[in-house]
Short mmCIF file of C-alpha atoms in Angstrom, two decimals:
data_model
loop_
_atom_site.label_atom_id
_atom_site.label_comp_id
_atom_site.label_asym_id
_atom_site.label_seq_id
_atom_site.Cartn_x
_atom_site.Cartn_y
_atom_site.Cartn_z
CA UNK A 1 -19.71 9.33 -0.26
CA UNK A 2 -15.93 9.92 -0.47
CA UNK A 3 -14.70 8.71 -4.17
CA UNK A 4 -10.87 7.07 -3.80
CA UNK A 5 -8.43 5.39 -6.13
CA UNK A 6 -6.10 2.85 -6.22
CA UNK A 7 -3.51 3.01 -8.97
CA UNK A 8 -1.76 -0.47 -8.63
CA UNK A 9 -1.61 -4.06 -10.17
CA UNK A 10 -4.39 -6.65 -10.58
CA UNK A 11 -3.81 -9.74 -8.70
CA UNK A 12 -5.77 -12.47 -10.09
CA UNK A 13 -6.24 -14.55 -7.22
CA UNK A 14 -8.13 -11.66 -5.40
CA UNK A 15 -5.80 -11.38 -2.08
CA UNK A 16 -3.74 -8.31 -3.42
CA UNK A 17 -3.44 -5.01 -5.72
CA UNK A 18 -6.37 -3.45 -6.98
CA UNK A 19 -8.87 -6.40 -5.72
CA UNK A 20 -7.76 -6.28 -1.91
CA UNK A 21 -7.55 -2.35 -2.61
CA UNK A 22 -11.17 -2.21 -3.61
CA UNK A 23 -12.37 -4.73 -1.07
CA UNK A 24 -10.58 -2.46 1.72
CA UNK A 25 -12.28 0.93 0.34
CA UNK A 26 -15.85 -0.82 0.52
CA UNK A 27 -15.36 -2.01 3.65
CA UNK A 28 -15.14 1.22 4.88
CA UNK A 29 -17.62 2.97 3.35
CA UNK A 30 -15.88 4.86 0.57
CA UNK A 31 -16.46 4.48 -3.23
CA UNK A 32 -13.89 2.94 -4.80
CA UNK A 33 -12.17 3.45 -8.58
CA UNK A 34 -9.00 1.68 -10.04
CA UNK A 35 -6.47 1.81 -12.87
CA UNK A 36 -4.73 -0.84 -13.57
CA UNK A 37 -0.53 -0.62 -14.39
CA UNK A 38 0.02 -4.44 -14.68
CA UNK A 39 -1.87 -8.01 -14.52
CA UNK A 40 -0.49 -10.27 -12.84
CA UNK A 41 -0.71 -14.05 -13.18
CA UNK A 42 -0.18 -14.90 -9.39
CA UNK A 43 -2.10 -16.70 -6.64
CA UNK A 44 -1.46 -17.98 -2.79
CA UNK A 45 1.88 -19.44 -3.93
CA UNK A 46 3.73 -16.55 -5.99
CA UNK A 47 3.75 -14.32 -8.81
CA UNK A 48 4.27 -15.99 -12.07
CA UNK A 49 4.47 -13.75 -14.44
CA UNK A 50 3.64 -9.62 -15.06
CA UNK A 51 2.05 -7.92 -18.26
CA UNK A 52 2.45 -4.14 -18.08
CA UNK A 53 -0.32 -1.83 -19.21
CA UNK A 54 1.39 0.46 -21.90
CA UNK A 55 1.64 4.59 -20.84
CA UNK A 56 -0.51 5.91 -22.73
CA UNK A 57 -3.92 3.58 -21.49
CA UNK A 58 -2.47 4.56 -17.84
CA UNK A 59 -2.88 7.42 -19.04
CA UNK A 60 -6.14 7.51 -20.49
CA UNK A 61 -7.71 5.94 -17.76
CA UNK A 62 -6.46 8.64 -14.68
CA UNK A 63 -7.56 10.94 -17.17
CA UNK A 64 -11.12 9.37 -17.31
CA UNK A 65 -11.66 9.39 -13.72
CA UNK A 66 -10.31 13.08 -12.44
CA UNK A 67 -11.80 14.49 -15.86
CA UNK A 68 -15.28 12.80 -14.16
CA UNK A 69 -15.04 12.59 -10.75
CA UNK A 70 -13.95 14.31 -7.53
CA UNK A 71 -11.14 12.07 -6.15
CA UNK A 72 -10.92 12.27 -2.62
CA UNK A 73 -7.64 10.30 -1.88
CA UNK A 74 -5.23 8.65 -4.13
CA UNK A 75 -3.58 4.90 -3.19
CA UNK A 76 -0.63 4.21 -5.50
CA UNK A 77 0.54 0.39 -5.15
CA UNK A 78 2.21 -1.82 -7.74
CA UNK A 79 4.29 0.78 -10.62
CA UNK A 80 7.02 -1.88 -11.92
CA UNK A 81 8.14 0.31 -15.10
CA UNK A 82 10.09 3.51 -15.26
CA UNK A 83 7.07 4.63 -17.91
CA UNK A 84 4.19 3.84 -15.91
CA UNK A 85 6.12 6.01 -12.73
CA UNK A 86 6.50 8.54 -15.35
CA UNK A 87 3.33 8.68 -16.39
CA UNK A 88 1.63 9.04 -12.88
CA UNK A 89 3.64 11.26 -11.99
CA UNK A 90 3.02 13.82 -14.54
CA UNK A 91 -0.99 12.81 -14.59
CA UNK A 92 -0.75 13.44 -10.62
CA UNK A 93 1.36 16.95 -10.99
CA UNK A 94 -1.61 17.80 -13.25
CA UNK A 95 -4.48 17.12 -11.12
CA UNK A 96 -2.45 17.33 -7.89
CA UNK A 97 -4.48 15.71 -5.49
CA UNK A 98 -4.60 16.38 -1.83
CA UNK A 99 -4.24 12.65 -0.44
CA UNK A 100 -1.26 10.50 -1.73
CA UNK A 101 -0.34 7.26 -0.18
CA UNK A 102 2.34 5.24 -1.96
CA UNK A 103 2.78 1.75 -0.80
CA UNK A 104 6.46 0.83 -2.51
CA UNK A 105 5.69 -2.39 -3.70
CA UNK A 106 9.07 -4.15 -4.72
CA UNK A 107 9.33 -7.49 -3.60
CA UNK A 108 6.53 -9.70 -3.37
CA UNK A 109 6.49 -12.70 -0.65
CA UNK A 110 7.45 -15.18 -2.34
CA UNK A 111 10.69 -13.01 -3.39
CA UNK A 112 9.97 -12.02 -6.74
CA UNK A 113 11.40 -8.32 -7.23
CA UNK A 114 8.83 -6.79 -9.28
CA UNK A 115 10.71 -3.27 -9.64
CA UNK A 116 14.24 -3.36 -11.45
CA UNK A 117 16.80 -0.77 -10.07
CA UNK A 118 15.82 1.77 -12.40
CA UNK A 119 12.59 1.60 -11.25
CA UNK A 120 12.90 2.26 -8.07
CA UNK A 121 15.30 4.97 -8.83
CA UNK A 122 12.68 6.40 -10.49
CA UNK A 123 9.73 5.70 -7.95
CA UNK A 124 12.02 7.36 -5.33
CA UNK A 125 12.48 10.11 -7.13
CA UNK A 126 9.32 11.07 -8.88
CA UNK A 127 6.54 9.67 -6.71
CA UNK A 128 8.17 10.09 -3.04
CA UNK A 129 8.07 13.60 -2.76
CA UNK A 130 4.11 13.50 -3.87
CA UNK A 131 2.81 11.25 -1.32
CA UNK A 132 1.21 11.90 1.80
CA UNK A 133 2.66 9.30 3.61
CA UNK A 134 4.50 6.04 2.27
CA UNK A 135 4.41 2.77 3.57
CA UNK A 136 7.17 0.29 3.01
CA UNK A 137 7.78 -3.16 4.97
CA UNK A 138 10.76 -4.14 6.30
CA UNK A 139 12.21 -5.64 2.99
CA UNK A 140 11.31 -2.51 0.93
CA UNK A 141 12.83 -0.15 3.14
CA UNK A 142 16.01 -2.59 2.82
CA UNK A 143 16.06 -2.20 -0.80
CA UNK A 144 15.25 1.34 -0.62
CA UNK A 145 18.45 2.62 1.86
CA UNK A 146 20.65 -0.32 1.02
CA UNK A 147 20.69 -1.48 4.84
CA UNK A 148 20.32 -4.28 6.53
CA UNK A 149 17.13 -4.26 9.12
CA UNK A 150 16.85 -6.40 11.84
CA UNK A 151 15.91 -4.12 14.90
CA UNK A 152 13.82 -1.45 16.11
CA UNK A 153 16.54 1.15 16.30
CA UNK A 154 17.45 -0.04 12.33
CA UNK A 155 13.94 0.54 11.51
CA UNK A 156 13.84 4.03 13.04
CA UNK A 157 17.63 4.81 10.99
CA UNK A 158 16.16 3.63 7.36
CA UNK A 159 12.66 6.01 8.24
CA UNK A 160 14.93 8.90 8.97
CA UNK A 161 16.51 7.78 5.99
CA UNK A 162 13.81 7.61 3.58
CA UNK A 163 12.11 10.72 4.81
CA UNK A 164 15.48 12.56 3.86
CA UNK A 165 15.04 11.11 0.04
CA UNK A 166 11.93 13.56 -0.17
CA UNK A 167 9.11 11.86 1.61
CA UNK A 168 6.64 13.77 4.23
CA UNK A 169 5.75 10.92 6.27
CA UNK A 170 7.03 7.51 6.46
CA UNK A 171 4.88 4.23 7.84
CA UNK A 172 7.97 1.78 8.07
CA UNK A 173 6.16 -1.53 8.81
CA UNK A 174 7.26 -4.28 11.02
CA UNK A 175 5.66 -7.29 10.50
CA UNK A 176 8.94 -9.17 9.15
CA UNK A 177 10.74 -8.77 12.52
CA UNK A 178 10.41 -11.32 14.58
CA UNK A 179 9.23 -10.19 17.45
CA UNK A 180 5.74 -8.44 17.65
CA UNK A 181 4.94 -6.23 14.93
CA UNK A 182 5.60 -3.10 15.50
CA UNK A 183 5.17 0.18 12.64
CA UNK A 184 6.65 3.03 13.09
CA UNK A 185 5.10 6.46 11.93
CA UNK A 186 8.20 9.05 11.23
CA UNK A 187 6.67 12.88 10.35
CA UNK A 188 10.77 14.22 9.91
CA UNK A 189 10.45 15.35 14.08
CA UNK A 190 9.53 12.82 16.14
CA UNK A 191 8.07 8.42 15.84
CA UNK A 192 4.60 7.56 16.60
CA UNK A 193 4.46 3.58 17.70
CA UNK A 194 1.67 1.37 16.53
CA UNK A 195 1.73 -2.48 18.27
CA UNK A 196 0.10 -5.85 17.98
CA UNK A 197 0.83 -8.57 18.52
CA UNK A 198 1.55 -11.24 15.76
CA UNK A 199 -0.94 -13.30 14.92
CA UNK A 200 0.01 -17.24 14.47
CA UNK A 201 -1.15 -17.51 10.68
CA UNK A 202 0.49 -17.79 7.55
CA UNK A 203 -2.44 -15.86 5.97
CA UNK A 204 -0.96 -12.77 5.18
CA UNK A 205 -1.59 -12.29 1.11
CA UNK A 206 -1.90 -8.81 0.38
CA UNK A 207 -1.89 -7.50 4.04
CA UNK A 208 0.39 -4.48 2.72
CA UNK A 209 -1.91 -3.74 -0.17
CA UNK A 210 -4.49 -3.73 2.80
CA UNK A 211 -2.98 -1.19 4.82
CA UNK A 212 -2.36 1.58 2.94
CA UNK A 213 -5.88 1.06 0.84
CA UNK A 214 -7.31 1.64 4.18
CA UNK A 215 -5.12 4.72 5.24
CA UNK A 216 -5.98 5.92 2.34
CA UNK A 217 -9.45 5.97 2.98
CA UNK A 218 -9.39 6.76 6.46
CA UNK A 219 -7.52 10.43 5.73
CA UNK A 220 -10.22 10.35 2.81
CA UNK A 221 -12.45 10.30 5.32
CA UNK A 222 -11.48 13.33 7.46
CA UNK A 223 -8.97 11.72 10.26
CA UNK A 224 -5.84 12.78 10.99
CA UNK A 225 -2.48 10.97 9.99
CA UNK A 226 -1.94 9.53 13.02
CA UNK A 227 -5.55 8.26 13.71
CA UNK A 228 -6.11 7.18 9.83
CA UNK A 229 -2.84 4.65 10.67
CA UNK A 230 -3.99 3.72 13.73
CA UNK A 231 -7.39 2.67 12.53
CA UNK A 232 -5.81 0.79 9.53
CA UNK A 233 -3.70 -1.21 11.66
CA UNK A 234 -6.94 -1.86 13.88
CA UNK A 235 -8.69 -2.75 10.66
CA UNK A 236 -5.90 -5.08 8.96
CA UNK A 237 -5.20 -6.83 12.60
CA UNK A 238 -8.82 -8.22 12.55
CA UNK A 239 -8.24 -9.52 8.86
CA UNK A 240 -5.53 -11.16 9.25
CA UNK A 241 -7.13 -12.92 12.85
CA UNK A 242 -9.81 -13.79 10.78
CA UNK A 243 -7.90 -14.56 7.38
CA UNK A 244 -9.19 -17.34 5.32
CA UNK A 245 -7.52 -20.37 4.41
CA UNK A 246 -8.13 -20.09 0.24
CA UNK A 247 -5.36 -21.90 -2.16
CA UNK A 248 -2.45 -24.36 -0.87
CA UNK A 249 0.19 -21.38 0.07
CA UNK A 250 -0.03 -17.99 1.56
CA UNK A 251 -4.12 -17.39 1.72
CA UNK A 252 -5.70 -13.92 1.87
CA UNK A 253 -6.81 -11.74 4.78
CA UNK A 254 -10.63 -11.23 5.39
CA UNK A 255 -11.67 -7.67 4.58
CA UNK A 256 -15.39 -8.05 5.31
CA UNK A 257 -14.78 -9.82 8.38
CA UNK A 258 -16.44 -6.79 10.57
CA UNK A 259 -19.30 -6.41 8.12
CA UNK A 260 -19.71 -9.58 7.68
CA UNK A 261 -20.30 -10.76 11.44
CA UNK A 262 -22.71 -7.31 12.11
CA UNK A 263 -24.85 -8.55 9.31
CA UNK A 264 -24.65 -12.22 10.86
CA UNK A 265 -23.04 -13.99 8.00
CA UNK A 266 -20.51 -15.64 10.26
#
């Protein structure tokens, strides 16, 4: 069994961060670890507030698992101090795994910016160049080249943009136009297209969290770039048709839904 980890924030509620993260890498068959950067106090309505885990237990606990344990793809999500960027950075340069995919989390739906500018300075610079691929949405890209994004052709600028700030591949997400979401997959020569059509529901809670848990642990698994994307997108299109109405605001998507129905739960 391929072993992966997510490096991201706990989301209490269970739609997001390292719970959606490890829900994702069990529903596809990998074995999934975590350490946790921040707890959050946030549900189907917003974030609330954020506790950051100090350096040095970061620390201690990516030691713990590469010391241990053959890590067969890396998922890097919520990283809202300049310390805990730091920290994985160096951790990462030392055990320099093969698969890296950083998901840029900055803004969360409800609007709270959970990096400061120095932050994602710092995110940018240290953990961009690492990663295999990274996968911002519409708004993080926005924050990331300072541009406005509003179009196709805008998208494809701020990929070409971020891929010239150090990164190898860029997944620039589209699910915040407003036509039918389209991501675009930018490997520095040419765009690969991934399309579906949008889904009338406002369950989306930790769909980006999602998606890049389960790129991660489809190249974990052996596929190619291309083909790990495309079967995420397959994977998080039938959990958000399927998402479940939990909480009074924003519910999350169903990551078992597949499982679930072959085992005839549902």
């Amino acid at each position: 069994m391929k072993k992966v980890l997510t490096i991201a924030g706990s989301d209490c509620s269970g739609g997001a961060g390292i719970q959606a993260d490890l829900k994702t890498f069990s529903a596809h068959g990998v074995f999934g670890m975590s350490v946790i950067t921040a707890v959050t106090a946030q549900n189907t309505q917003g974030v609330f507030a954020v506790q950051d885990i100090t350096r040095d237990v970061i620390a201690k606990q990516i030691e713990a698992i590469f010391d241990d344990i053959e890590v067969d793809g890396v998922k890097i999500g919520m990283v809202s101090q300049v310390q805990t960027i730091e920290v994985i950075a160096e951790q990462l340069s030392n055990y320099a795994p093969q698969i890296i995919v950083l998901d840029p989390v900055m803004v969360s739906k409800s609007g709270y910016h959970l990096l400061n500018p120095e932050a994602e300075a710092t995110l940018i610079k240290e953990l961009l160049p690492m990663a295999m691929i990274v996968t911002p949405n519409i708004p993080e890209a926005e924050v990331m080249t300072n541009s406005s994004i509003q179009t196709l052709k805008q998208m494809e600028e701020a990929a070409k943009a971020i891929f010239q700030m150090g990164a190898k591949n860029v997944l620039l997400k589209g699910g915040h136009l407003e036509e039918d979401s389209i991501d675009i997959l930018f490997d520095g020569q040419e765009f690969s297209y991934f399309s579906s059509s949008r889904i009338a529901t406002k369950n989306t809670h930790g769909t980006g969290c999602t998606l890049s848990s389960a790129i991660t642990a489809n190249l974990a698994l052996g596929h190619t770039l291309n083909k790990a994307v495309s079967l995420a997108k397959e994977y998080i299109t039938i959990a958000i048709q399927n998402s479940l109405s939990i909480g009074k605001g924003v519910g999350p998507t169903h990551h078992f839904y597949t499982l679930y129905k072959k085992a005839g739960l549902i």
